[in-house]
CSV table of C-alpha atoms in Angstrom, one decimal:
chain,number,residue,atom,x,y,z
A,193,MET,CA,81.6,155.2,168.1
A,194,ALA,CA,81.7,153.8,164.6
A,195,PHE,CA,80.3,156.0,161.8
A,196,GLU,CA,77.3,154.7,160.0
A,197,LEU,CA,75.8,155.2,156.5
A,198,PRO,CA,72.7,157.4,156.9
A,199,PRO,CA,69.6,156.3,155.0
A,200,LEU,CA,68.6,158.4,152.1
A,201,PRO,CA,65.9,161.0,153.0
A,202,TYR,CA,63.7,159.8,150.1
A,203,ALA,CA,63.0,156.7,148.0
A,204,TYR,CA,65.6,155.5,145.5
A,205,ASP,CA,63.3,156.5,142.6
A,206,ALA,CA,62.4,159.9,144.1
A,207,LEU,CA,64.8,161.9,141.8
A,208,ASN,CA,63.8,160.2,138.5
A,209,PRO,CA,64.3,161.0,135.7
A,210,TYR,CA,67.1,163.4,136.7
A,211,MET,CA,69.0,161.0,138.9
A,212,SER,CA,68.0,157.4,138.3
A,213,GLU,CA,67.2,154.7,140.9
A,214,GLN,CA,70.2,152.8,139.6
A,215,THR,CA,72.6,155.7,140.2
A,216,LEU,CA,71.2,156.4,143.7
A,217,GLN,CA,71.5,152.8,144.7
A,218,PHE,CA,75.0,152.5,143.3
A,219,HIS,CA,76.2,155.8,144.6
A,220,HIS,CA,74.7,155.7,148.1
A,221,ASP,CA,74.8,151.9,148.9
A,222,LYS,CA,78.2,151.2,147.3
A,223,HIS,CA,80.4,154.4,147.0
A,224,HIS,CA,79.2,156.2,150.2
A,225,GLN,CA,79.2,152.9,152.2
A,226,ALA,CA,82.8,152.3,151.1
A,227,TYR,CA,83.9,155.6,152.5
A,228,VAL,CA,82.2,154.9,155.8
A,229,THR,CA,83.7,151.4,156.0
A,230,ALA,CA,87.2,152.6,155.2
A,231,LEU,CA,87.0,155.5,157.7
A,232,ASN,CA,85.9,153.2,160.5
A,233,ASN,CA,88.8,150.8,159.7
A,234,LEU,CA,91.3,153.6,159.5
A,235,THR,CA,90.3,155.3,162.8
A,236,LYS,CA,89.7,152.2,164.9
A,237,ASP,CA,91.8,152.1,168.0
A,238,THR,CA,93.4,155.5,167.2
A,239,PRO,CA,93.0,158.9,169.0
A,240,LEU,CA,90.6,159.9,166.1
A,241,ALA,CA,88.1,157.2,167.0
A,242,ASP,CA,86.4,159.4,169.6
A,243,LYS,CA,86.3,162.5,167.4
A,244,SER,CA,83.4,163.9,165.4
A,245,LEU,CA,83.4,163.6,161.7
A,246,GLU,CA,84.0,167.4,161.3
A,247,GLU,CA,86.9,167.2,163.8
A,248,ILE,CA,88.5,164.4,161.8
A,249,VAL,CA,88.2,166.3,158.6
A,250,LYS,CA,89.9,169.4,160.0
A,251,ALA,CA,92.5,167.4,162.0
A,252,THR,CA,93.7,165.4,159.1
A,253,TYR,CA,93.7,168.0,156.3
A,254,GLY,CA,97.2,168.8,155.0
A,255,ASP,CA,98.8,165.9,156.9
A,256,ALA,CA,100.3,163.6,154.3
A,257,SER,CA,100.4,160.7,156.8
A,258,LYS,CA,96.7,161.0,157.3
A,259,GLN,CA,95.7,161.7,153.7
A,260,THR,CA,93.7,158.5,153.3
A,261,ILE,CA,91.7,159.2,156.5
A,262,PHE,CA,91.0,162.7,155.3
A,263,ASN,CA,89.9,161.5,151.9
A,264,ASN,CA,87.3,159.1,153.4
A,265,ALA,CA,86.2,161.4,156.2
A,266,GLY,CA,85.8,164.3,153.7
A,267,GLN,CA,83.8,162.1,151.3
A,268,HIS,CA,81.5,160.9,154.1
A,269,TRP,CA,80.8,164.4,155.2
A,270,ASN,CA,80.3,165.7,151.7
A,271,HIS,CA,77.8,162.9,150.8
A,272,ILE,CA,75.8,163.4,154.0
A,273,LEU,CA,75.2,167.0,152.8
A,274,PHE,CA,74.7,166.0,149.2
A,275,TRP,CA,71.8,163.6,149.9
A,276,GLN,CA,70.1,166.2,152.1
A,277,VAL,CA,70.3,169.1,149.6
A,278,MET,CA,68.2,167.1,147.1
A,279,ARG,CA,64.5,166.2,147.2
A,280,LYS,CA,61.7,164.9,145.0
A,281,ASN,CA,60.3,167.6,142.8
A,282,GLY,CA,63.2,169.9,143.7
A,283,GLY,CA,64.3,173.1,142.1
A,284,GLY,CA,61.9,176.0,141.7
A,285,ALA,CA,61.8,179.2,143.7
A,286,ILE,CA,64.5,180.0,146.2
A,287,PRO,CA,63.2,181.2,149.6
A,288,GLY,CA,63.2,184.9,149.9
A,289,GLU,CA,66.0,185.6,152.5
A,290,LEU,CA,68.4,183.3,150.6
A,291,GLU,CA,67.4,184.7,147.2
A,292,ALA,CA,68.0,188.2,148.4
A,293,LYS,CA,71.5,187.3,149.7
A,294,ILE,CA,72.3,185.6,146.4
A,295,LYS,CA,71.3,188.8,144.6
A,296,GLU,CA,73.4,190.9,147.0
A,297,ASP,CA,76.5,188.8,147.0
A,298,LEU,CA,76.5,187.0,143.6
A,299,GLY,CA,74.6,189.4,141.3
A,300,GLY,CA,71.4,187.4,141.0
A,301,VAL,CA,70.0,183.9,140.8
A,302,ASP,CA,70.9,183.5,137.1
A,303,GLN,CA,74.5,184.7,137.8
A,304,PHE,CA,74.8,182.3,140.8
A,305,LYS,CA,73.6,179.3,138.7
A,306,GLU,CA,76.0,180.2,135.9
A,307,ALA,CA,78.9,180.5,138.4
A,308,PHE,CA,78.0,177.3,140.2
A,309,THR,CA,77.7,175.4,136.9
A,310,GLN,CA,81.0,176.7,135.8
A,311,ALA,CA,82.6,175.7,139.1
A,312,GLY,CA,81.3,172.1,138.5
A,313,ILE,CA,82.3,172.0,134.8
A,314,THR,CA,85.8,173.4,135.4
A,315,GLN,CA,86.7,171.1,138.4
A,316,PHE,CA,89.2,169.0,136.6
A,317,GLY,CA,88.8,165.3,137.3
A,318,SER,CA,86.9,164.4,140.5
A,319,GLY,CA,85.6,166.9,143.1
A,320,TRP,CA,82.8,169.1,144.2
A,321,ALA,CA,81.2,172.5,143.5
A,322,TRP,CA,79.8,174.5,146.5
A,323,LEU,CA,77.8,177.4,147.6
A,324,VAL,CA,79.3,178.5,150.9
A,325,VAL,CA,79.0,181.2,153.6
A,326,ASP,CA,82.4,182.8,154.0
A,327,GLY,CA,82.8,185.8,156.4
A,328,GLY,CA,79.1,186.5,156.2
A,329,LYS,CA,79.0,186.5,152.4
A,330,LEU,CA,77.9,183.8,149.9
A,331,LYS,CA,80.6,182.5,147.6
A,332,VAL,CA,80.7,179.9,144.9
A,333,THR,CA,83.8,177.6,145.1
A,334,LYS,CA,85.0,174.2,144.1
A,335,THR,CA,87.3,171.6,145.7
A,336,PRO,CA,89.2,168.5,144.3
A,337,ASN,CA,88.6,164.9,145.3
A,338,GLY,CA,87.2,164.6,148.8
A,339,GLU,CA,88.2,168.1,150.1
A,340,ASN,CA,85.5,170.3,151.4
A,341,PRO,CA,85.1,174.0,152.4
A,342,LEU,CA,85.3,173.2,156.1
A,343,VAL,CA,89.0,173.1,155.9
A,344,HIS,CA,89.0,176.7,154.5
A,345,ASN,CA,86.9,178.0,157.4
A,346,GLN,CA,83.8,178.2,155.1
A,347,THR,CA,80.3,176.8,155.8
A,348,PRO,CA,78.9,174.8,152.9
A,349,ILE,CA,75.2,175.2,152.3
A,350,LEU,CA,75.0,173.5,148.9
A,351,GLY,CA,77.3,171.0,147.3
A,352,VAL,CA,77.2,168.9,144.2
A,353,ASP,CA,79.3,165.8,143.5
A,354,VAL,CA,81.0,165.9,140.2
A,355,TRP,CA,82.8,162.6,140.5
A,356,GLU,CA,81.9,160.6,137.4
A,357,HIS,CA,80.1,157.9,139.5
A,358,SER,CA,77.5,160.5,140.5
A,359,TYR,CA,76.3,161.1,136.9
A,360,TYR,CA,77.8,158.8,134.4
A,361,LEU,CA,75.0,156.2,134.3
A,362,ASP,CA,72.5,158.9,133.5
A,363,TYR,CA,74.5,161.5,131.6
A,364,GLN,CA,77.6,159.7,130.4
A,365,ASN,CA,80.2,162.5,129.9
A,366,ARG,CA,77.6,165.4,129.8
A,367,ARG,CA,78.5,167.0,133.1
A,368,PRO,CA,76.9,170.3,132.2
A,369,ASP,CA,73.5,168.6,131.6
A,370,TYR,CA,73.8,166.9,135.0
A,371,LEU,CA,74.6,170.2,136.7
A,372,LYS,CA,71.6,171.9,135.0
A,373,ALA,CA,69.3,169.1,136.1
A,374,PHE,CA,70.7,169.3,139.6
A,375,LEU,CA,70.0,173.0,140.0
A,376,GLU,CA,66.7,173.1,138.1
A,377,ASN,CA,65.1,169.9,139.3
A,378,MET,CA,66.8,168.3,142.3
A,379,VAL,CA,67.9,171.0,144.8
A,380,ASN,CA,65.9,171.2,148.1
A,381,TRP,CA,66.1,175.0,148.4
A,382,GLU,CA,64.2,175.0,151.6
A,383,TYR,CA,66.9,172.9,153.2
A,384,VAL,CA,69.6,175.1,151.7
A,385,ALA,CA,67.9,178.2,153.1
A,386,GLU,CA,67.7,176.5,156.5
A,387,LEU,CA,71.5,175.9,156.4
A,388,TYR,CA,72.0,179.5,155.4
A,389,SER,CA,70.0,180.8,158.3
A,390,LYS,CA,72.0,178.7,160.7
A,391,ALA,CA,75.3,179.9,159.2
A,392,SER,CA,74.5,183.6,159.0
């Protein structure tokens, strides 16, 4: 079964002015589609063709001969989550159970936002910043390129793309401004809380 590019769960202009219609069209329709197309071409007529996306990510991690497959599978998985953790009029209050867990494990909402922002800022080059569930606890982490927390036995519940194509049209080289806008105005905290409930 070939992988497909899922449609965005909102209109292209839904995240304006924090993420422009041009950025969403370019990022979703061109970049994400390219990962899907490459992944289908790379796995066609191989034993991986019948595997789930998560299985492919885990099976190809650390195997130099399958690095290109891993890169595209990881990026496909990462972007599926990325689109879902954002919404129109995002940001705002974090649902109670998740907020309490953030306070317990990360010291508070402000401390979490600072740690998450720093993870995104300090990820050299391309990559991702994450909020994950690891051994029953919330942790902030980061990964390079298309790598994701699944390969470290962690469950991602929030991820932000810090590849330049995700923000350069709107923020140029101001990655900290992009990360602030993401946390304060784009995150779908209800969906993140739902993922936390499933993971905990």
